[in-house]
CSV table of C-alpha atoms in Angstrom, one decimal:
chain,number,residue,atom,x,y,z
A,1,GLY,CA,44.1,46.9,8.7
A,2,TYR,CA,45.0,49.3,6.0
A,3,TRP,CA,45.1,49.1,2.2
A,4,SER,CA,47.7,51.4,0.7
A,5,PHE,CA,47.5,53.4,-2.5
A,6,PRO,CA,49.9,52.2,-5.3
A,7,PHE,CA,53.6,53.0,-4.7
A,8,ARG,CA,57.0,51.9,-5.8
A,9,LEU,CA,58.9,50.0,-3.2
A,10,ASN,CA,62.3,51.0,-4.5
A,11,GLU,CA,63.2,54.0,-6.7
A,12,GLY,CA,63.8,53.1,-10.3
A,13,GLU,CA,61.4,50.1,-10.3
A,14,ASP,CA,58.7,50.2,-12.9
A,15,ASP,CA,56.1,48.0,-11.1
A,16,GLU,CA,53.9,49.6,-8.5
A,17,ILE,CA,52.5,47.6,-5.6
A,18,ILE,CA,49.7,48.0,-3.1
A,19,THR,CA,50.0,46.6,0.4
A,20,TYR,CA,47.7,45.4,3.2
A,21,SER,CA,49.0,45.9,6.7
A,22,GLU,CA,47.5,44.6,9.9
A,23,PRO,CA,48.9,45.5,13.3
A,24,LEU,CA,49.6,42.6,15.6
A,25,VAL,CA,48.2,43.6,19.0
A,26,ALA,CA,48.7,41.8,22.3
A,27,ARG,CA,45.7,41.3,24.7
A,28,ASP,CA,47.0,44.2,26.8
A,29,GLY,CA,46.8,46.5,23.8
A,30,THR,CA,50.6,46.6,23.1
A,31,VAL,CA,51.5,46.5,19.4
A,32,TYR,CA,54.3,44.0,18.9
A,33,GLY,CA,54.4,43.9,15.1
A,34,VAL,CA,52.8,44.4,11.7
A,35,LEU,CA,51.7,41.7,9.3
A,36,GLY,CA,51.7,42.8,5.7
A,37,VAL,CA,51.0,41.5,2.2
A,38,GLU,CA,51.9,43.2,-1.1
A,39,ILE,CA,50.2,42.8,-4.4
A,40,ALA,CA,51.7,44.0,-7.7
A,41,VAL,CA,49.5,46.4,-9.6
A,42,SER,CA,50.4,44.6,-12.8
A,43,GLN,CA,48.9,41.4,-11.2
A,44,LEU,CA,45.7,43.3,-10.5
A,45,THR,CA,45.6,44.6,-14.0
A,46,ASP,CA,46.0,41.1,-15.4
A,47,MET,CA,43.1,39.9,-13.2
A,48,LEU,CA,40.9,42.8,-14.3
A,49,SER,CA,41.8,42.1,-17.9
A,50,SER,CA,41.0,38.4,-17.8
A,51,GLY,CA,37.2,38.6,-17.4
A,52,GLU,CA,34.9,38.0,-20.4
A,53,PHE,CA,33.7,41.6,-20.4
A,54,ALA,CA,37.2,43.0,-20.7
A,55,LYS,CA,38.6,40.2,-22.9
A,56,SER,CA,36.0,40.7,-25.5
A,57,GLY,CA,37.1,44.4,-25.9
A,58,GLN,CA,33.5,45.5,-25.1
A,59,GLY,CA,34.3,47.0,-21.7
A,60,SER,CA,36.8,47.6,-19.0
A,61,TYR,CA,37.2,47.5,-15.3
A,62,TYR,CA,38.7,50.2,-13.1
A,63,LEU,CA,39.6,49.7,-9.5
A,64,GLY,CA,39.7,53.1,-7.7
A,65,VAL,CA,39.4,54.8,-4.4
A,66,THR,CA,37.1,57.7,-3.6
A,67,GLU,CA,37.4,59.8,-0.5
A,68,ASP,CA,34.7,62.3,-1.5
A,69,GLY,CA,31.6,60.1,-1.8
A,70,GLY,CA,32.1,59.4,-5.5
A,71,ASP,CA,32.9,62.8,-7.0
A,72,THR,CA,36.4,61.5,-8.0
A,73,TYR,CA,38.0,58.1,-8.1
A,74,ARG,CA,41.8,57.7,-7.8
A,75,ARG,CA,43.1,54.9,-10.0
A,76,VAL,CA,44.6,51.8,-8.4
A,77,ALA,CA,44.4,49.6,-11.5
A,78,ASN,CA,42.4,49.1,-14.7
A,79,GLY,CA,42.0,46.3,-17.1
A,80,GLY,CA,40.7,45.8,-20.6
A,81,GLU,CA,41.9,47.4,-23.8
A,82,LYS,CA,38.7,49.5,-24.0
A,83,TYR,CA,40.0,51.7,-21.2
A,84,SER,CA,43.0,52.7,-23.2
A,85,LEU,CA,40.8,53.5,-26.2
A,86,LEU,CA,38.6,55.8,-24.1
A,87,PHE,CA,41.0,57.3,-21.5
A,88,ASN,CA,44.6,58.5,-21.4
A,89,ASP,CA,46.8,56.0,-19.6
A,90,ASP,CA,48.4,58.7,-17.5
A,91,GLU,CA,45.2,59.9,-16.0
A,92,ALA,CA,45.3,59.4,-12.2
A,93,THR,CA,41.6,60.0,-11.6
A,94,LEU,CA,38.1,59.5,-13.0
A,95,THR,CA,35.6,62.2,-12.5
A,96,PRO,CA,32.0,61.2,-13.2
A,97,GLU,CA,29.8,63.7,-14.9
A,98,THR,CA,26.7,62.4,-13.2
A,99,ARG,CA,26.1,59.7,-10.7
A,100,ALA,CA,23.0,58.0,-9.4
A,101,ASP,CA,22.2,56.4,-6.1
A,102,ASP,CA,21.8,53.0,-7.8
A,103,GLY,CA,25.5,52.9,-8.8
A,104,TRP,CA,25.2,54.1,-12.4
A,105,ILE,CA,27.6,56.9,-13.4
A,106,ASP,CA,28.3,58.7,-16.6
A,107,LEU,CA,31.9,59.5,-17.6
A,108,ARG,CA,33.3,61.6,-20.4
A,109,ALA,CA,36.0,59.7,-22.3
A,110,THR,CA,39.0,62.0,-22.5
A,111,ARG,CA,40.3,60.5,-25.8
A,112,THR,CA,37.0,60.3,-27.7
A,113,GLY,CA,34.7,62.7,-25.9
A,114,GLU,CA,31.9,60.2,-25.9
A,115,THR,CA,29.8,59.4,-22.9
A,116,VAL,CA,30.7,56.2,-21.2
A,117,LEU,CA,28.2,54.4,-18.9
A,118,ALA,CA,29.6,52.7,-15.9
A,119,THR,CA,28.5,51.0,-12.8
A,120,ALA,CA,30.3,51.5,-9.5
A,121,GLN,CA,30.4,48.7,-7.0
A,122,PRO,CA,31.8,49.7,-3.6
A,123,LEU,CA,34.0,47.1,-1.9
A,124,SER,CA,33.6,46.8,1.8
A,125,LEU,CA,37.2,46.8,3.0
A,126,TYR,CA,36.9,48.7,6.2
A,127,ALA,CA,34.6,48.5,9.2
A,128,ASP,CA,32.5,51.5,10.0
A,129,ASP,CA,34.6,52.4,13.0
A,130,SER,CA,37.9,52.2,11.0
A,131,PRO,CA,40.0,55.4,10.8
A,132,PHE,CA,40.1,54.7,7.0
A,133,VAL,CA,36.4,54.3,6.4
A,134,SER,CA,36.4,57.5,4.2
A,135,GLN,CA,38.6,55.6,1.7
A,136,GLN,CA,35.9,53.8,-0.3
A,137,TRP,CA,37.5,51.3,-2.7
A,138,THR,CA,35.3,50.8,-5.7
A,139,LEU,CA,35.2,48.5,-8.7
A,140,ILE,CA,33.9,50.2,-11.8
A,141,GLY,CA,32.7,48.5,-15.0
A,142,LEU,CA,32.9,50.7,-18.1
A,143,ALA,CA,31.1,50.3,-21.5
A,144,ASP,CA,30.0,52.6,-24.3
A,145,GLU,CA,26.3,53.0,-24.8
A,146,ALA,CA,26.3,51.0,-28.1
A,147,THR,CA,27.8,48.0,-26.3
A,148,LEU,CA,25.7,48.3,-23.2
A,149,PHE,CA,22.4,48.6,-25.1
A,150,ALA,CA,23.2,46.2,-28.0
A,151,PHE,CA,21.1,43.4,-26.6
A,152,GLU,CA,18.1,45.7,-26.1
A,153,ARG,CA,18.4,47.0,-29.7
A,154,THR,CA,18.6,43.4,-31.0
A,155,ILE,CA,15.5,42.4,-29.0
A,156,ARG,CA,13.6,45.4,-30.3
A,157,ARG,CA,14.6,44.5,-33.9
A,158,VAL,CA,13.4,40.9,-33.4
A,159,PHE,CA,10.1,42.0,-31.9
A,160,PHE,CA,9.5,44.6,-34.7
A,161,SER,CA,10.4,42.1,-37.4
A,162,ALA,CA,8.1,39.4,-35.8
A,163,SER,CA,5.3,41.9,-35.5
A,164,LEU,CA,5.7,43.1,-39.1
A,165,LEU,CA,5.8,39.5,-40.3
A,166,ALA,CA,2.6,38.6,-38.3
A,167,VAL,CA,0.8,41.6,-39.8
A,168,LEU,CA,1.8,40.7,-43.4
A,169,LEU,CA,0.9,37.1,-42.9
A,170,GLY,CA,-2.4,38.0,-41.4
A,171,ALA,CA,-3.2,40.4,-44.2
A,172,GLY,CA,-2.2,37.7,-46.8
A,173,VAL,CA,-4.4,35.1,-45.1
A,174,ALA,CA,-7.3,37.5,-44.8
A,175,PHE,CA,-7.0,38.4,-48.5
A,176,LEU,CA,-6.9,34.8,-49.7
A,177,THR,CA,-9.7,33.8,-47.4
A,178,GLY,CA,-11.8,36.7,-48.5
A,179,ARG,CA,-11.2,35.9,-52.2
A,180,ARG,CA,-12.2,32.3,-51.5
A,181,VAL,CA,-15.4,33.3,-49.8
A,182,VAL,CA,-16.4,36.1,-52.2
A,183,ARG,CA,-15.6,34.1,-55.5
A,184,PRO,CA,-18.7,31.8,-55.3
A,185,ILE,CA,-20.9,34.8,-54.5
A,186,VAL,CA,-19.6,36.7,-57.5
A,187,ARG,CA,-20.3,33.7,-59.7
A,188,LEU,CA,-23.8,33.4,-58.5
A,189,SER,CA,-24.5,37.1,-59.2
A,190,ARG,CA,-23.4,36.8,-62.8
């Protein structure tokens, strides 16, 4: 089968669609029809916007296709208001500044100029022997560094505070215990 890039079925329509088409092939190899399904891009956008990550305003999702191994991603749909705060809505592609083998990529936000961390999860839509295997559909989760590492900073603060409290309590107990032990000795020496 084949997944299409977004397009407008009729001129003048606002809503784009993507389609999935599968040829119907007889046992003798004769193609006798095509089975197809269409999905409105607006529906995909709603689905991508409904997750907790996107709903909270802390991140966004981006569904894109790369044909160059991840150097650029052509947009199919995106969801979450964070995307609109970071990128221009008319941008057709995302171009990572850096990418790692483990799926992490850095993006430069075109609206703010800040570095946005993202994770790219390839979707296996085509078999290895498909003529469309070079089209790698990918779901990308985007978040700014402050959001992504907020939990880590909170944990560090809690551990630092607990350590500081333990040191202060230990010093206080040592001081009081020391005074209690030393006081009788001082009285005897007088």
